[in-house]
Short mmCIF file of C-alpha atoms and ligand atoms in Angstrom, two decimals:
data_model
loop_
_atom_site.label_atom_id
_atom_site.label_comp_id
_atom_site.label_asym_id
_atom_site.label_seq_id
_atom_site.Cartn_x
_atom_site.Cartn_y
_atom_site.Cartn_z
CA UNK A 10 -51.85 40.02 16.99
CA UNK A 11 -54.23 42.95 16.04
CA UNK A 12 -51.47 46.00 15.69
CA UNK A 13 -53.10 48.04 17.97
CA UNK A 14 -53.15 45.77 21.10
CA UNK A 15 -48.94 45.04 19.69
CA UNK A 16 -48.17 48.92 19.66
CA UNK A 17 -49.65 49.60 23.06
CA UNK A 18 -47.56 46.23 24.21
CA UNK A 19 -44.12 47.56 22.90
CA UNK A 20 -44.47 50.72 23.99
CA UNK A 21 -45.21 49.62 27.42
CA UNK A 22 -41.66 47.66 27.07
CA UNK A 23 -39.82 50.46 25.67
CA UNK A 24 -41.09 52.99 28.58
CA UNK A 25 -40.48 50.29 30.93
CA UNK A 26 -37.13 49.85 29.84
CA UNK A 27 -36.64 54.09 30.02
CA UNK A 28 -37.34 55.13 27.34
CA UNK A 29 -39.73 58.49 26.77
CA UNK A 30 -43.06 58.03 25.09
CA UNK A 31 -41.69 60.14 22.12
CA UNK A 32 -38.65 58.00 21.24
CA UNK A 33 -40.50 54.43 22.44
CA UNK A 34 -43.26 55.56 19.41
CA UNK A 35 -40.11 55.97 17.24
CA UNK A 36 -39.04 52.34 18.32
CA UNK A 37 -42.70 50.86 18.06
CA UNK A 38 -43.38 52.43 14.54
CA UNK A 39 -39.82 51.08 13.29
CA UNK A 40 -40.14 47.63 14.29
CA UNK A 41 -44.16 47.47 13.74
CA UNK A 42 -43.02 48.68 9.89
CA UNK A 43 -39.88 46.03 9.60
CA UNK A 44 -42.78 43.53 10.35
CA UNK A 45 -45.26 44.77 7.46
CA UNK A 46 -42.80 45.10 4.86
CA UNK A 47 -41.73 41.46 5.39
CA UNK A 48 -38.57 41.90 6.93
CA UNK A 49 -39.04 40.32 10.54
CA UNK A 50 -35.28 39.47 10.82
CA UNK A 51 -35.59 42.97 11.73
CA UNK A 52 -38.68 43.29 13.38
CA UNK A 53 -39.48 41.71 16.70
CA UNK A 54 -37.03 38.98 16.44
CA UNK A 55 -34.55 41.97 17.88
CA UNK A 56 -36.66 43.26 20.89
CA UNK A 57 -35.25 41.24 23.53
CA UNK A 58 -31.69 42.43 22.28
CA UNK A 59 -32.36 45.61 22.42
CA UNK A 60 -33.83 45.58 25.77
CA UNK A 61 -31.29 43.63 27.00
CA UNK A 62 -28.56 46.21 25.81
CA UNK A 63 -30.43 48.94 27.53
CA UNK A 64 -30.54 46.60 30.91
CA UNK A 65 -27.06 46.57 30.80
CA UNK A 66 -26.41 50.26 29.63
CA UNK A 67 -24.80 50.20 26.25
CA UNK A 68 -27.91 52.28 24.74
CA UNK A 69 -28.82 54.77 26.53
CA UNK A 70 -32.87 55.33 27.06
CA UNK A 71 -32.63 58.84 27.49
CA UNK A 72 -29.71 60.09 25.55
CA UNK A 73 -28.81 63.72 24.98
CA UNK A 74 -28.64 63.98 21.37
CA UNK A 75 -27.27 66.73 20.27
CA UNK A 76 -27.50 68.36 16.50
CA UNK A 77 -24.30 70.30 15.41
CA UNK A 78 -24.77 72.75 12.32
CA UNK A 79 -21.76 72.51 9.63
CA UNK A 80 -23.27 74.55 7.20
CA UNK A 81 -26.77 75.43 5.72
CA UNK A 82 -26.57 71.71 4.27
CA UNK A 83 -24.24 69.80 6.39
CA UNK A 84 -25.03 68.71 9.89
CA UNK A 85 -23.42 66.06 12.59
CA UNK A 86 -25.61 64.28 15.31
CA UNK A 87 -23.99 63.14 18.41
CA UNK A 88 -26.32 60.47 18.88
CA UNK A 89 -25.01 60.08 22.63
CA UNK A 90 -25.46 55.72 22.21
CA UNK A 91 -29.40 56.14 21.94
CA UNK A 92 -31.04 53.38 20.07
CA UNK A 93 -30.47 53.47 16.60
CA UNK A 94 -34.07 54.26 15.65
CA UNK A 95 -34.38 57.57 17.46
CA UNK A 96 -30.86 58.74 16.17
CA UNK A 97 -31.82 57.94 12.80
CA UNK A 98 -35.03 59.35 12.99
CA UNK A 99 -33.27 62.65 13.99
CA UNK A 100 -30.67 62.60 11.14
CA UNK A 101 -33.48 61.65 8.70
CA UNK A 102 -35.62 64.80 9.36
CA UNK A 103 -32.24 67.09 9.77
CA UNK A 104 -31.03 65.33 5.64
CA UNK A 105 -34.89 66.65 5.06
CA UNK A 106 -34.71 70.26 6.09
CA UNK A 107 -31.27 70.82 4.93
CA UNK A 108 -31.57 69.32 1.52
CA UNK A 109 -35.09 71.43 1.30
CA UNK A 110 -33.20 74.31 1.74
CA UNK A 111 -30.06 74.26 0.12
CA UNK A 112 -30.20 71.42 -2.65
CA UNK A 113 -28.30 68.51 -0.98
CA UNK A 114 -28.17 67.74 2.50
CA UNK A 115 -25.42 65.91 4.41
CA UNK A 116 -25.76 64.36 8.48
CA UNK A 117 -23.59 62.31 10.16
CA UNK A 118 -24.57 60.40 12.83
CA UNK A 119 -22.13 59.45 15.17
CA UNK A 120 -22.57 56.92 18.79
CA UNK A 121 -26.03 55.62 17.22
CA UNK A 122 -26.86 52.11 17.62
CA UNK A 123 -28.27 48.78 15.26
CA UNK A 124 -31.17 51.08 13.44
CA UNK A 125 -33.30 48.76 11.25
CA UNK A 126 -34.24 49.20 7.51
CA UNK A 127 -32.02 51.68 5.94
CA UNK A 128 -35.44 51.89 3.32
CA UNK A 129 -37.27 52.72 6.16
CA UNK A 130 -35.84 56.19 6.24
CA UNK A 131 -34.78 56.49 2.38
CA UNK A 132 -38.84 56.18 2.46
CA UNK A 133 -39.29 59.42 4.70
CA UNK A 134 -37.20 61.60 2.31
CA UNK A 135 -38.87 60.29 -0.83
CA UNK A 136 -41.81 61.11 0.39
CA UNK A 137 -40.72 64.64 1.03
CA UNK A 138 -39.93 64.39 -3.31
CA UNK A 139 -36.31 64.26 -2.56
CA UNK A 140 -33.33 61.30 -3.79
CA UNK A 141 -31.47 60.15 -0.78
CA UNK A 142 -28.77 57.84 0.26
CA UNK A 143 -28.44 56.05 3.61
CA UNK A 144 -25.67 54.17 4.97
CA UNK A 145 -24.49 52.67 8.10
CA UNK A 146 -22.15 50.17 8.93
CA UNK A 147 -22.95 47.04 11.40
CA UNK A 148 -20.69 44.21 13.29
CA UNK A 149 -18.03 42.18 11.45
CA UNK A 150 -20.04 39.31 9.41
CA UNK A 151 -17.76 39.54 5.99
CA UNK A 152 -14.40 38.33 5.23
CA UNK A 153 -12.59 41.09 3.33
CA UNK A 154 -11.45 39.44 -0.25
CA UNK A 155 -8.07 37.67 0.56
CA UNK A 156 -8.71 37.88 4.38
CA UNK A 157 -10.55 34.22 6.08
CA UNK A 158 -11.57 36.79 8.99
CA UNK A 159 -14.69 38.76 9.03
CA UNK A 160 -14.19 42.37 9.68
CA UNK A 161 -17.16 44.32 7.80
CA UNK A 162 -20.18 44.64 8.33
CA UNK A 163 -23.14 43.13 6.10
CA UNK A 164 -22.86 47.06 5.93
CA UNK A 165 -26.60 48.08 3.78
CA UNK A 166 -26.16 50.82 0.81
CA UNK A 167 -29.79 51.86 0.07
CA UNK A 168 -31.21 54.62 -2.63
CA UNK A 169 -34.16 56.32 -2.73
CA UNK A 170 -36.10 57.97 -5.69
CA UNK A 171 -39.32 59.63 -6.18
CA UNK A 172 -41.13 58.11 -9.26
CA UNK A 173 -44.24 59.78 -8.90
CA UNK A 174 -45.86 56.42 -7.74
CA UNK A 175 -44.16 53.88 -5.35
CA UNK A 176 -40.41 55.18 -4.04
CA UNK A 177 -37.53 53.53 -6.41
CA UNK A 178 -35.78 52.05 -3.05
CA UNK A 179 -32.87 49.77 -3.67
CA UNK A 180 -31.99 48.83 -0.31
CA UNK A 181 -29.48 46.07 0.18
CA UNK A 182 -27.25 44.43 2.44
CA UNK A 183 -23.43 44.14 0.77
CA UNK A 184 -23.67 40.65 1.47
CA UNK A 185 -25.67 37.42 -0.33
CA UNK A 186 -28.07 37.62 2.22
CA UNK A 187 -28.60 39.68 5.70
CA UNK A 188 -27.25 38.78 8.69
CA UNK A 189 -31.04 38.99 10.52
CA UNK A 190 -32.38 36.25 8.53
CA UNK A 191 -29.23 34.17 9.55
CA UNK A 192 -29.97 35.03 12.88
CA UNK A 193 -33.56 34.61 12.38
CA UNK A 194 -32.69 31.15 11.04
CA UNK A 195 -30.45 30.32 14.10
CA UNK A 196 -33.15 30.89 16.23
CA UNK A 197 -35.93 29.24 14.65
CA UNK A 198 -33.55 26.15 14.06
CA UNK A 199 -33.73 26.21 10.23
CA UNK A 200 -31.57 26.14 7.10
CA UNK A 201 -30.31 29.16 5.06
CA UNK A 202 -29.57 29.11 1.57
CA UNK A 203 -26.82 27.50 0.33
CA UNK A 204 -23.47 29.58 -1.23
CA UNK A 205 -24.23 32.93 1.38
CA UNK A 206 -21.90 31.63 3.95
CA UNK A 207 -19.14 29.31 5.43
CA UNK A 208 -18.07 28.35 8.77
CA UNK A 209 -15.13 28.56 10.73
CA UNK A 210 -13.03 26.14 9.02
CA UNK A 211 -13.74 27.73 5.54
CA UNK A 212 -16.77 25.70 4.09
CA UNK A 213 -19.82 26.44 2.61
CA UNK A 214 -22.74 25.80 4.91
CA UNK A 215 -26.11 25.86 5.04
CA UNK A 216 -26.47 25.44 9.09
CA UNK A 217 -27.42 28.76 10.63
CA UNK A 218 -25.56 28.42 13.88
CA UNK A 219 -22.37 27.75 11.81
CA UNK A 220 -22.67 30.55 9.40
CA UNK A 221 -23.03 33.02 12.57
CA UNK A 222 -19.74 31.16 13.81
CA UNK A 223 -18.29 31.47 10.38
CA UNK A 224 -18.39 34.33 8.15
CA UNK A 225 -21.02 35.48 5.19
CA UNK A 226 -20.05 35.87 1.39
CA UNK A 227 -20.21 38.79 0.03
CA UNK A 228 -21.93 40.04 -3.15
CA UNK A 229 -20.68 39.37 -6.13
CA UNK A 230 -16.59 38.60 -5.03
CA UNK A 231 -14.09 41.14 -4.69
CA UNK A 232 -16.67 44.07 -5.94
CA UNK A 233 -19.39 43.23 -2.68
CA UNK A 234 -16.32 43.25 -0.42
CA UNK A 235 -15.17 46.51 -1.71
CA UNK A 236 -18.84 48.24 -1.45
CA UNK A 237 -18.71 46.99 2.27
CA UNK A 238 -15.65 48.52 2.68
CA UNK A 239 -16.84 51.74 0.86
CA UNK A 240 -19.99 51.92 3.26
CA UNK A 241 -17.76 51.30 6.66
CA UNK A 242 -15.49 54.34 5.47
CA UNK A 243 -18.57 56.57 5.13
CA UNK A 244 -20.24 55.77 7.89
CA UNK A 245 -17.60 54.62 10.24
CA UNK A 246 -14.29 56.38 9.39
CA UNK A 247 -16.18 59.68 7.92
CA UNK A 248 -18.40 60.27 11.22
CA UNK A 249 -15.93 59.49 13.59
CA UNK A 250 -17.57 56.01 14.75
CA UNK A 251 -16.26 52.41 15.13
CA UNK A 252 -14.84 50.71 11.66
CA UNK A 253 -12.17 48.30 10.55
CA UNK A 254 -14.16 45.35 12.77
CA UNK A 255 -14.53 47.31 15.98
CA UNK A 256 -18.41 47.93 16.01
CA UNK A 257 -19.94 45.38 18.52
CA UNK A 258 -21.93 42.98 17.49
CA UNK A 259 -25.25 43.88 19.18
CA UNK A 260 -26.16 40.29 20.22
CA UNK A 261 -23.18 38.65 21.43
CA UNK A 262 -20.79 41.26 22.85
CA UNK A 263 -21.55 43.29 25.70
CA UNK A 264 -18.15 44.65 26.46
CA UNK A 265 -19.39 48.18 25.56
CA UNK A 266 -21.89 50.20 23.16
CA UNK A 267 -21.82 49.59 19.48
CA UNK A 268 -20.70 53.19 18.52
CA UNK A 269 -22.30 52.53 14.80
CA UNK A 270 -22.60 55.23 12.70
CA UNK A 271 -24.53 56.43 9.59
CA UNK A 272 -24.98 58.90 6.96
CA UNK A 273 -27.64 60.22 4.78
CA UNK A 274 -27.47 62.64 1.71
CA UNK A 275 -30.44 63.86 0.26
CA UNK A 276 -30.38 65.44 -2.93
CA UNK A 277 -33.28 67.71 -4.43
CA UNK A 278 -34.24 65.74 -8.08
CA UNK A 279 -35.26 69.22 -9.66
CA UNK A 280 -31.93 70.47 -9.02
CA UNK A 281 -30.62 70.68 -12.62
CA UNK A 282 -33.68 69.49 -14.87
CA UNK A 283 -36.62 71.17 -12.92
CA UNK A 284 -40.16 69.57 -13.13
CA UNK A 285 -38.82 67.31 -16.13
CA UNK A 286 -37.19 65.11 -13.36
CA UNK A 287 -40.48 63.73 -13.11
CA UNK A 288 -41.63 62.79 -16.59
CA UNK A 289 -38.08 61.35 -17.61
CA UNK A 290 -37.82 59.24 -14.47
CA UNK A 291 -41.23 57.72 -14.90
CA UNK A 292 -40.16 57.34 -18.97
CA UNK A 293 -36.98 55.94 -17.32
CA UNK A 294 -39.47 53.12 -15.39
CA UNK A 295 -41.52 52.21 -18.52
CA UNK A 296 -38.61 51.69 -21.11
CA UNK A 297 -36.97 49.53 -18.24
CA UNK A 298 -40.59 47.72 -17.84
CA UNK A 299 -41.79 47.39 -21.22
CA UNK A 300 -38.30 45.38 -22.53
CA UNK A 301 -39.51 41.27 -23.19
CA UNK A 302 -39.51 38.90 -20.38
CA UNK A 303 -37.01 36.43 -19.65
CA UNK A 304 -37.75 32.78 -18.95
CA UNK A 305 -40.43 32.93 -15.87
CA UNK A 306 -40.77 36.42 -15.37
CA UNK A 307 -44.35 38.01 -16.39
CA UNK A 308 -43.16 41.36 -14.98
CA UNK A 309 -39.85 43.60 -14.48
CA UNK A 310 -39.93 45.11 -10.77
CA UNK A 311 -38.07 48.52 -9.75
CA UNK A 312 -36.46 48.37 -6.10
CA UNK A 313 -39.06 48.74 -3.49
CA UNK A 314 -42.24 47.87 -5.26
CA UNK A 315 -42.44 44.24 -4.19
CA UNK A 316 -42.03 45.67 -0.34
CA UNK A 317 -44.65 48.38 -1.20
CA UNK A 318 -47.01 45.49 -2.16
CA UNK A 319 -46.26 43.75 0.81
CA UNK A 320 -46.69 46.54 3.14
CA UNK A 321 -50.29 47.56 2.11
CA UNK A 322 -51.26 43.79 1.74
CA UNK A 323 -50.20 43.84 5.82
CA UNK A 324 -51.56 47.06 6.32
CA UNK A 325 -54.77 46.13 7.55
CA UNK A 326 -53.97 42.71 8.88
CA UNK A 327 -52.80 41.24 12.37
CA UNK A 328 -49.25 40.52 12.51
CA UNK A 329 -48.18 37.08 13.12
CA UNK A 330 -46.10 36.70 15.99
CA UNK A 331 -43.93 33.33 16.96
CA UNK A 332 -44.71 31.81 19.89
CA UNK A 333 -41.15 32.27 21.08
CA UNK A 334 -40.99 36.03 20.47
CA UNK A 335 -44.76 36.37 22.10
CA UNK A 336 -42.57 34.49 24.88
CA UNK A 337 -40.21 36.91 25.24
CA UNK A 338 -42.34 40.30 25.10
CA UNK A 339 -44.27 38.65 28.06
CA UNK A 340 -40.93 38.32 29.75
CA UNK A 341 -40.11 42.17 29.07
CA UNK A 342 -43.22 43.14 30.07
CA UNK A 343 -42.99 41.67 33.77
CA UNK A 344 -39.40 43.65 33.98
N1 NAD B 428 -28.96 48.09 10.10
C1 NAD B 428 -28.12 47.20 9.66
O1 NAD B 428 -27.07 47.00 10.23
C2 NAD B 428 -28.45 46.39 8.44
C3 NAD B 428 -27.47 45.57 7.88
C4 NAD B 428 -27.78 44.85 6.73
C5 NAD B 428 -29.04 44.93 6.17
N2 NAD B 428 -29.97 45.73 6.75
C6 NAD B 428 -31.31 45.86 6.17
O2 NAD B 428 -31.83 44.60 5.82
C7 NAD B 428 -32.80 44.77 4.79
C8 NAD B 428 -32.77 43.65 3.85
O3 NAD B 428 -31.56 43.62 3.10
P1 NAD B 428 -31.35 42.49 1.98
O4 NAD B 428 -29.98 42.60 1.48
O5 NAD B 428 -31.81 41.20 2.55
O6 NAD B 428 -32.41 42.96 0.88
P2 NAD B 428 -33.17 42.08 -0.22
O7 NAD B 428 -32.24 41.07 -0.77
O8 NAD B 428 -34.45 41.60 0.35
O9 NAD B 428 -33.50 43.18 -1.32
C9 NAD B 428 -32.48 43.96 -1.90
C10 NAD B 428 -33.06 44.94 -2.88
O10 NAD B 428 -33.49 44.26 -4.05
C11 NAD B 428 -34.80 44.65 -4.38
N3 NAD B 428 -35.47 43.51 -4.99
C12 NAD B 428 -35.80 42.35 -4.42
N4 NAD B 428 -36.39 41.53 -5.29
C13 NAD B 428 -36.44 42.20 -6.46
C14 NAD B 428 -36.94 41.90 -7.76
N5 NAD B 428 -37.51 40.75 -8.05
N6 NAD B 428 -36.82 42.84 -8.73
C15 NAD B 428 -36.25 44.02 -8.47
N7 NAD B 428 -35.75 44.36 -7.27
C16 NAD B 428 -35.85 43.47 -6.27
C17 NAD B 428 -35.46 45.05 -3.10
O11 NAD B 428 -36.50 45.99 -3.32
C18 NAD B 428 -34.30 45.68 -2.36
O12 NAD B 428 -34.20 47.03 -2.69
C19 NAD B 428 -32.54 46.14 4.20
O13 NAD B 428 -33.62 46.97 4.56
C20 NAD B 428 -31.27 46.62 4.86
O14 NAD B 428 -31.22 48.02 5.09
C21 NAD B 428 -29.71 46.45 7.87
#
């Protein structure tokens, strides 16, 4: 679908559903970019579900969110259960100004929602020339090492960098693979990769269904389970929002909103090395990219640049839309 005609759909939907034309162009422009960058298990694969949440009132269309000042660099958003993109889109620019004028910036986000790409934002603050962290924690999906019940969240850790060319973005779920391309999978009725998850009984499986039913490996053993749990205390136990297993999962369980919560720290690069920051870091890239190839490789990619790629190979092109999802806009549209 030409993006144009797409945008002008979805925001329809999103004022239909309550939203204000400000914060449904925050929702559009999230989801339209999840799609270009080639992650559609967050794209419009999660419309519906968010709709549906705001039908039944666990995220509110037109929240009060309110921005509390800590200090010069710290600040705390009560994101008062809006949809995760608009909270996030507030904390993002808050990080921004306070890290702009003191060094290092610091917002938690508190009663926020499911909010996409964590490299989606990282992106907004490297643009601004700054390093930045985003977290945020999501609904139970990994066992805890030792435990056979899921209780974290495939919980995302993503870094930004400016390199002077494409943003250094390491953005990555703690667990083998995300839980929207399981999803995505589940709904689509095909496999996922085998050794990312097991189901109920313990077992490694490659059925989608069962994996959702089951729980997902983390990375790399004992370490991945311990950077989940890392990422649930700062964004969950830090900002005063659900943790330890209590944040909702946003597509099964209704009982109430999801509470999530995230946090972003942006630093200022020049801080102790001034303008150098930028030569060494780009030195930094070429010794990295210069080394010799392994086996198959003609290239060594930084974090991000294969999604940069992707994005401005999409830029100009019609996004492909499954007849299923097309579907289910037409159903939100007659709401
Ligand atoms: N909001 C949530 O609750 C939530 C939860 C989990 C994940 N997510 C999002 O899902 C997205 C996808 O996560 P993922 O774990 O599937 O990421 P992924 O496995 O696709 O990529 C992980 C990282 O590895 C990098 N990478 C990939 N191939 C590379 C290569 N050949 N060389 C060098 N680097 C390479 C990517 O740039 C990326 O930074 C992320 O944007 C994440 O924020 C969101």
């Amino acid at each position: 679908m030409i993006q144009k005609k797409l945008n002008s759909i979805l925001l329809g939907i999103f004022k239909k559903h309550g939203l204000n034309t400000a914060h449904a162009k925050i929702c559009c422009k999230a989801l339209i970019n999840a799609e270009l960058v080639g992650a559609p298990s967050h794209g419009l694969a999660r419309l519906m579900m968010y709709c549906k949440r705001i039908q039944k009132k666990l995220i509110n269309p037109k929240p009060k969110i309110k921005v509390k000042k800590i200090s010069h660099s710290i600040s705390f958003v009560h994101a008062n259960n809006s949809i995760g993109f608009v909270a996030a889109n507030i904390g993002i620019k808050q990080v921004i100004k306070n890290a702009k004028k003191t060094g290092i910036g610091l917002v938690g986000i508190k009663n926020s929602g499911h909010y996409g790409l964590s490299g989606y934002y990282a992106e907004q603050a490297v643009k601004k020339g700054l390093m930045v962290f985003c977290f945020t924690n999501a609904p139970p999906a990994l066992a805890p090492h030792g435990s056979k019940k899921s209780l974290f969240g495939t919980n995302p850790i993503c870094f930004g960098v400016p390199t002077g060319k494409i943003p250094f973005v390491l953005d990555m779920s703690t667990s083998m693979i995300n839980r929207g391309k399981i999803r995505r999978a589940s709904k689509f009725g095909e496999k996922i990769p085998y050794g990312v998850a097991m189901n109920k009984a313990g077992k490694i499986t490659t059925n989608a269904k069962e994996a959702l039913l089951g729980t997902q490996l983390p990375i790399a053993g004992f370490k991945g389970s311990g950077l989940a749990w890392m990422v649930d205390i700062l964004s969950g136990v830090l900002t005063g929002s659900s943790h330890g297993g209590k944040t909702k999962d946003p597509f099964d369980d209704f009982s109430g909103p999801q509470n999530i919560g995230h946090l972003f720290i942006a630093i200022n690069p020049k801080i102790f090395v001034g303008k150098n920051f930028l030569k060494e870091i780009k030195k930094n890239i070429r010794l990295v990219k210069k080394l010799p190839k392994a086996k198959g490789f003609s290239s060594i990619l930084y974090p991000g640049e294969r999604k940069n790629k992707t994005y401005k190979k999409n830029l100009n092109r019609d996004i492909p839309i499954p007849s299923k999802i097309l579907k289910e806009m037409e159903k939100l549209n007659a709401v």
